[in-house]
mmCIF file of C-alpha atoms in Angstrom:
data_model
loop_
_atom_site.group_PDB
_atom_site.id
_atom_site.type_symbol
_atom_site.label_atom_id
_atom_site.label_comp_id
_atom_site.label_asym_id
_atom_site.label_seq_id
_atom_site.Cartn_x
_atom_site.Cartn_y
_atom_site.Cartn_z
ATOM 1 C CA UNK A 3 -6.537 -30.191 6.926
ATOM 2 C CA UNK A 4 -8.328 -29.071 3.745
ATOM 3 C CA UNK A 5 -11.424 -28.091 5.743
ATOM 4 C CA UNK A 6 -9.281 -25.979 8.091
ATOM 5 C CA UNK A 7 -7.577 -24.298 5.138
ATOM 6 C CA UNK A 8 -10.964 -23.506 3.596
ATOM 7 C CA UNK A 9 -12.178 -21.971 6.862
ATOM 8 C CA UNK A 10 -8.928 -20.028 7.230
ATOM 9 C CA UNK A 11 -9.235 -18.606 3.722
ATOM 10 C CA UNK A 12 -12.862 -17.666 4.326
ATOM 11 C CA UNK A 13 -12.014 -15.740 7.505
ATOM 12 C CA UNK A 14 -8.916 -14.186 5.936
ATOM 13 C CA UNK A 15 -10.796 -13.125 2.813
ATOM 14 C CA UNK A 16 -13.765 -11.712 4.711
ATOM 15 C CA UNK A 17 -11.625 -9.685 7.108
ATOM 16 C CA UNK A 18 -9.259 -8.446 4.409
ATOM 17 C CA UNK A 19 -12.137 -7.388 2.157
ATOM 18 C CA UNK A 20 -13.633 -5.470 5.076
ATOM 19 C CA UNK A 21 -10.305 -3.773 5.789
ATOM 20 C CA UNK A 22 -9.765 -2.841 2.133
ATOM 21 C CA UNK A 23 -13.305 -1.453 1.983
ATOM 22 C CA UNK A 24 -12.520 0.495 5.186
ATOM 23 C CA UNK A 25 -15.431 -0.941 7.102
ATOM 24 C CA UNK A 26 -13.358 -1.687 10.225
ATOM 25 C CA UNK A 27 -11.662 1.185 12.049
ATOM 26 C CA UNK A 28 -7.905 1.146 12.718
ATOM 27 C CA UNK A 29 -7.294 0.008 16.286
ATOM 28 C CA UNK A 30 -10.343 -2.265 16.380
ATOM 29 C CA UNK A 31 -9.833 -5.511 18.264
ATOM 30 C CA UNK A 32 -10.576 -8.572 16.125
ATOM 31 C CA UNK A 33 -12.033 -10.751 18.847
ATOM 32 C CA UNK A 34 -11.672 -14.464 18.084
ATOM 33 C CA UNK A 35 -14.859 -15.414 19.963
ATOM 34 C CA UNK A 36 -16.962 -12.941 17.960
ATOM 35 C CA UNK A 37 -15.458 -14.096 14.661
ATOM 36 C CA UNK A 38 -16.021 -17.729 15.675
ATOM 37 C CA UNK A 39 -19.661 -17.152 16.581
ATOM 38 C CA UNK A 40 -20.551 -14.980 13.596
ATOM 39 C CA UNK A 41 -18.775 -17.091 10.972
ATOM 40 C CA UNK A 42 -19.264 -20.537 12.575
ATOM 41 C CA UNK A 43 -15.542 -21.233 12.488
ATOM 42 C CA UNK A 44 -13.275 -22.755 15.143
ATOM 43 C CA UNK A 45 -10.439 -20.790 16.760
ATOM 44 C CA UNK A 46 -7.535 -22.499 14.928
ATOM 45 C CA UNK A 47 -8.297 -21.283 11.370
ATOM 46 C CA UNK A 48 -9.117 -17.841 12.795
ATOM 47 C CA UNK A 49 -5.676 -17.625 14.383
ATOM 48 C CA UNK A 50 -4.011 -18.684 11.137
ATOM 49 C CA UNK A 51 -6.012 -16.058 9.229
ATOM 50 C CA UNK A 52 -5.008 -13.357 11.720
ATOM 51 C CA UNK A 53 -1.341 -14.345 11.458
ATOM 52 C CA UNK A 54 -1.600 -14.049 7.693
ATOM 53 C CA UNK A 55 -3.066 -10.563 8.011
ATOM 54 C CA UNK A 56 -0.284 -9.717 10.459
ATOM 55 C CA UNK A 57 2.325 -10.795 7.896
ATOM 56 C CA UNK A 58 0.770 -8.302 5.473
ATOM 57 C CA UNK A 59 1.014 -5.509 8.034
ATOM 58 C CA UNK A 60 -2.743 -5.054 8.415
ATOM 59 C CA UNK A 61 -3.131 -6.616 11.856
ATOM 60 C CA UNK A 62 -1.014 -6.497 15.000
ATOM 61 C CA UNK A 63 -0.982 -9.480 17.367
ATOM 62 C CA UNK A 64 -0.284 -8.452 20.962
ATOM 63 C CA UNK A 65 0.544 -11.258 23.447
ATOM 64 C CA UNK A 66 -2.108 -11.717 26.139
ATOM 65 C CA UNK A 67 -4.303 -9.057 24.527
ATOM 66 C CA UNK A 68 -5.314 -10.270 21.083
ATOM 67 C CA UNK A 69 -5.410 -9.084 17.476
ATOM 68 C CA UNK A 70 -5.957 -5.469 16.483
ATOM 69 C CA UNK A 71 -6.262 -3.633 13.186
ATOM 70 C CA UNK A 72 -3.046 -1.624 12.902
ATOM 71 C CA UNK A 73 -3.375 1.994 13.999
ATOM 72 C CA UNK A 74 -0.194 3.943 13.210
ATOM 73 C CA UNK A 75 0.197 7.405 14.699
ATOM 74 C CA UNK A 76 0.647 10.514 12.607
ATOM 75 C CA UNK A 77 4.211 10.816 13.925
ATOM 76 C CA UNK A 78 5.028 7.264 12.810
ATOM 77 C CA UNK A 79 3.717 7.949 9.322
ATOM 78 C CA UNK A 80 5.671 11.221 9.080
ATOM 79 C CA UNK A 81 8.860 9.348 10.033
ATOM 80 C CA UNK A 82 8.063 6.708 7.445
ATOM 81 C CA UNK A 83 7.619 9.201 4.588
ATOM 82 C CA UNK A 84 10.807 11.055 5.551
ATOM 83 C CA UNK A 85 12.828 7.848 5.287
ATOM 84 C CA UNK A 86 11.019 6.655 2.180
ATOM 85 C CA UNK A 87 11.881 9.942 0.427
ATOM 86 C CA UNK A 88 15.569 9.426 1.188
ATOM 87 C CA UNK A 89 15.424 5.906 -0.234
ATOM 88 C CA UNK A 90 13.632 7.176 -3.344
ATOM 89 C CA UNK A 91 16.448 9.720 -3.768
ATOM 90 C CA UNK A 92 18.950 6.859 -3.626
ATOM 91 C CA UNK A 93 17.060 5.011 -6.362
ATOM 92 C CA UNK A 94 17.484 8.093 -8.558
ATOM 93 C CA UNK A 95 21.218 8.244 -7.817
ATOM 94 C CA UNK A 96 21.842 4.587 -8.602
ATOM 95 C CA UNK A 97 19.037 3.787 -11.030
ATOM 96 C CA UNK A 98 18.600 6.752 -13.357
ATOM 97 C CA UNK A 99 22.037 6.442 -15.059
ATOM 98 C CA UNK A 100 21.247 2.793 -15.868
ATOM 99 C CA UNK A 101 17.825 3.291 -17.479
ATOM 100 C CA UNK A 102 17.760 2.033 -21.070
ATOM 101 C CA UNK A 103 15.315 2.965 -23.796
ATOM 102 C CA UNK A 104 13.950 -0.566 -23.676
ATOM 103 C CA UNK A 105 13.015 -0.027 -20.000
ATOM 104 C CA UNK A 106 10.816 2.985 -20.664
ATOM 105 C CA UNK A 107 7.867 1.058 -22.110
ATOM 106 C CA UNK A 108 7.354 -0.532 -18.688
ATOM 107 C CA UNK A 109 6.762 2.896 -17.194
ATOM 108 C CA UNK A 110 4.205 3.831 -19.829
ATOM 109 C CA UNK A 111 2.440 0.518 -19.265
ATOM 110 C CA UNK A 112 2.320 1.296 -15.544
ATOM 111 C CA UNK A 113 0.677 4.646 -16.309
ATOM 112 C CA UNK A 114 -1.938 3.082 -18.579
ATOM 113 C CA UNK A 115 -2.774 0.373 -16.063
ATOM 114 C CA UNK A 116 -2.833 2.846 -13.169
ATOM 115 C CA UNK A 117 -5.374 5.037 -14.946
ATOM 116 C CA UNK A 118 -7.570 1.979 -15.408
ATOM 117 C CA UNK A 119 -7.483 1.167 -11.674
ATOM 118 C CA UNK A 120 -8.990 4.572 -10.917
ATOM 119 C CA UNK A 121 -11.766 3.985 -13.440
ATOM 120 C CA UNK A 122 -12.499 0.555 -11.955
ATOM 121 C CA UNK A 123 -11.972 1.691 -8.320
ATOM 122 C CA UNK A 124 -9.650 -1.293 -7.868
ATOM 123 C CA UNK A 125 -7.566 -0.361 -4.816
ATOM 124 C CA UNK A 126 -5.827 -3.742 -4.582
ATOM 125 C CA UNK A 127 -4.582 -3.506 -8.171
ATOM 126 C CA UNK A 128 -3.639 0.139 -7.698
ATOM 127 C CA UNK A 129 -1.396 -0.428 -4.686
ATOM 128 C CA UNK A 130 0.436 -3.228 -6.500
ATOM 129 C CA UNK A 131 0.990 -1.065 -9.594
ATOM 130 C CA UNK A 132 2.069 1.860 -7.433
ATOM 131 C CA UNK A 133 4.588 -0.396 -5.715
ATOM 132 C CA UNK A 134 5.994 -1.641 -9.018
ATOM 133 C CA UNK A 135 6.214 1.925 -10.356
ATOM 134 C CA UNK A 136 8.227 3.123 -7.377
ATOM 135 C CA UNK A 137 10.422 -0.005 -7.443
ATOM 136 C CA UNK A 138 11.392 0.631 -11.061
ATOM 137 C CA UNK A 139 14.588 2.630 -10.492
ATOM 138 C CA UNK A 140 15.718 0.369 -7.652
ATOM 139 C CA UNK A 141 15.338 -2.654 -9.934
ATOM 140 C CA UNK A 142 17.132 -0.929 -12.801
ATOM 141 C CA UNK A 143 19.994 -0.017 -10.446
ATOM 142 C CA UNK A 144 20.798 -3.697 -9.961
ATOM 143 C CA UNK A 145 21.584 -3.020 -6.286
ATOM 144 C CA UNK A 146 19.988 -5.919 -4.416
ATOM 145 C CA UNK A 147 20.100 -4.108 -1.054
ATOM 146 C CA UNK A 148 18.376 -1.039 -2.441
ATOM 147 C CA UNK A 149 15.744 -3.276 -4.046
ATOM 148 C CA UNK A 150 15.154 -5.113 -0.756
ATOM 149 C CA UNK A 151 14.776 -1.992 1.366
ATOM 150 C CA UNK A 152 12.574 -0.226 -1.189
ATOM 151 C CA UNK A 153 10.388 -3.315 -1.407
ATOM 152 C CA UNK A 154 9.980 -3.333 2.383
ATOM 153 C CA UNK A 155 9.196 0.392 2.480
ATOM 154 C CA UNK A 156 6.626 0.117 -0.289
ATOM 155 C CA UNK A 157 4.989 -2.893 1.358
ATOM 156 C CA UNK A 158 4.555 -0.755 4.476
ATOM 157 C CA UNK A 159 3.327 2.131 2.327
ATOM 158 C CA UNK A 160 0.609 -0.151 0.971
ATOM 159 C CA UNK A 161 -0.753 -0.588 4.493
ATOM 160 C CA UNK A 162 -1.229 3.184 4.778
ATOM 161 C CA UNK A 163 -2.887 3.259 1.358
ATOM 162 C CA UNK A 164 -5.293 0.496 2.414
ATOM 163 C CA UNK A 165 -6.206 2.231 5.666
ATOM 164 C CA UNK A 166 -6.160 5.939 4.907
ATOM 165 C CA UNK A 167 -5.698 6.850 1.239
ATOM 166 C CA UNK A 168 -8.223 8.976 -0.725
ATOM 167 C CA UNK A 169 -8.208 6.479 -3.615
ATOM 168 C CA UNK A 170 -11.979 5.934 -3.622
ATOM 169 C CA UNK A 171 -12.631 9.686 -3.720
ATOM 170 C CA UNK A 172 -10.344 10.548 -6.654
ATOM 171 C CA UNK A 173 -11.765 10.985 -10.138
ATOM 172 C CA UNK A 174 -9.437 10.043 -13.049
ATOM 173 C CA UNK A 175 -9.504 13.524 -14.571
ATOM 174 C CA UNK A 176 -8.678 15.230 -11.264
ATOM 175 C CA UNK A 177 -5.826 12.990 -10.182
ATOM 176 C CA UNK A 178 -2.835 15.099 -9.117
ATOM 177 C CA UNK A 179 -0.866 12.031 -8.033
ATOM 178 C CA UNK A 180 -1.266 10.410 -11.451
ATOM 179 C CA UNK A 181 -0.083 13.584 -13.185
ATOM 180 C CA UNK A 182 2.971 13.561 -10.923
ATOM 181 C CA UNK A 183 3.695 10.002 -12.039
ATOM 182 C CA UNK A 184 3.488 11.188 -15.651
ATOM 183 C CA UNK A 185 5.913 14.021 -14.933
ATOM 184 C CA UNK A 186 8.272 11.604 -13.206
ATOM 185 C CA UNK A 187 8.273 9.392 -16.281
ATOM 186 C CA UNK A 188 9.127 12.402 -18.473
ATOM 187 C CA UNK A 189 11.989 13.319 -16.131
ATOM 188 C CA UNK A 190 13.298 9.739 -16.344
ATOM 189 C CA UNK A 191 13.052 9.805 -20.134
ATOM 190 C CA UNK A 192 14.987 13.092 -20.186
ATOM 191 C CA UNK A 193 17.451 11.820 -17.561
ATOM 192 C CA UNK A 194 16.736 15.007 -15.631
ATOM 193 C CA UNK A 195 17.932 14.103 -12.163
ATOM 194 C CA UNK A 196 17.183 17.457 -10.509
ATOM 195 C CA UNK A 197 13.625 17.578 -11.847
ATOM 196 C CA UNK A 198 13.049 13.997 -10.733
ATOM 197 C CA UNK A 199 14.301 14.688 -7.199
ATOM 198 C CA UNK A 200 12.027 17.727 -6.934
ATOM 199 C CA UNK A 201 9.062 15.714 -8.204
ATOM 200 C CA UNK A 202 9.705 12.931 -5.681
ATOM 201 C CA UNK A 203 9.892 15.480 -2.868
ATOM 202 C CA UNK A 204 6.540 16.954 -3.918
ATOM 203 C CA UNK A 205 5.034 13.512 -4.513
ATOM 204 C CA UNK A 206 5.917 12.343 -1.002
ATOM 205 C CA UNK A 207 4.348 15.480 0.464
ATOM 206 C CA UNK A 208 1.133 14.975 -1.494
ATOM 207 C CA UNK A 209 1.046 11.252 -0.671
ATOM 208 C CA UNK A 210 1.169 12.089 3.024
ATOM 209 C CA UNK A 211 -1.359 14.921 2.712
ATOM 210 C CA UNK A 212 -3.747 12.542 0.916
ATOM 211 C CA UNK A 213 -4.007 10.246 3.928
ATOM 212 C CA UNK A 214 -7.319 10.657 5.725
ATOM 213 C CA UNK A 215 -6.814 9.614 9.309
ATOM 214 C CA UNK A 216 -10.089 10.943 10.671
ATOM 215 C CA UNK A 217 -13.108 8.731 11.441
ATOM 216 C CA UNK A 218 -14.727 7.416 8.241
ATOM 217 C CA UNK A 219 -17.961 6.175 9.829
ATOM 218 C CA UNK A 220 -16.783 2.600 10.328
ATOM 219 C CA UNK A 221 -18.947 -0.434 11.087
ATOM 220 C CA UNK A 222 -18.709 -2.673 14.141
ATOM 221 C CA UNK A 223 -16.911 -6.012 13.832
ATOM 222 C CA UNK A 224 -20.192 -7.854 14.462
ATOM 223 C CA UNK A 225 -22.023 -6.058 11.631
ATOM 224 C CA UNK A 226 -19.155 -6.610 9.204
ATOM 225 C CA UNK A 227 -19.102 -10.353 9.915
ATOM 226 C CA UNK A 228 -22.828 -10.729 9.268
ATOM 227 C CA UNK A 229 -22.758 -9.041 5.853
#
């Protein structure tokens, strides 16, 4: 059992690292036989690794066809951001009136840590901080349903950040998205609901515009597995 778990983690880690580094194109089939041959691993741990990646939204398992890197359409992503914006608006409605002074330090800590992720080019840490930042008002609201749905939306948003975001191309001093986060924090501190709603609307637009869905010059699955 331990040997299988070790093999599963090795496959999972290798494939996830390749996806986070954007070496494998969206839509690519992750062929079990190729993975088995290149990594000298049996099919069972490979299947467990693929199911784990599926649970994180990075891989889609299609019966009788196999495993594929997720490849959302532009229309799907537009629909996602439209709904996410409405949920963010609800977090303002229910969360902003309940923000206490003692809560505000968390937001400033998020900003400090976020700036560091850009310096370190740590995408994994960035997406987690970004999720926590955008969950803040939902958590403060105390509404467990709003927290659940925002958490699900932001988990899905992370998939788009992993696959398409411009994170690796943004310099800390030129980061429009980070400045928008700063402005959102100021609006929260001032309890300025209208300003915050306008900032969220703009932030969602920029977040969508920052997604690069064109070909990035990806590697083949075989070459990735032999690195």
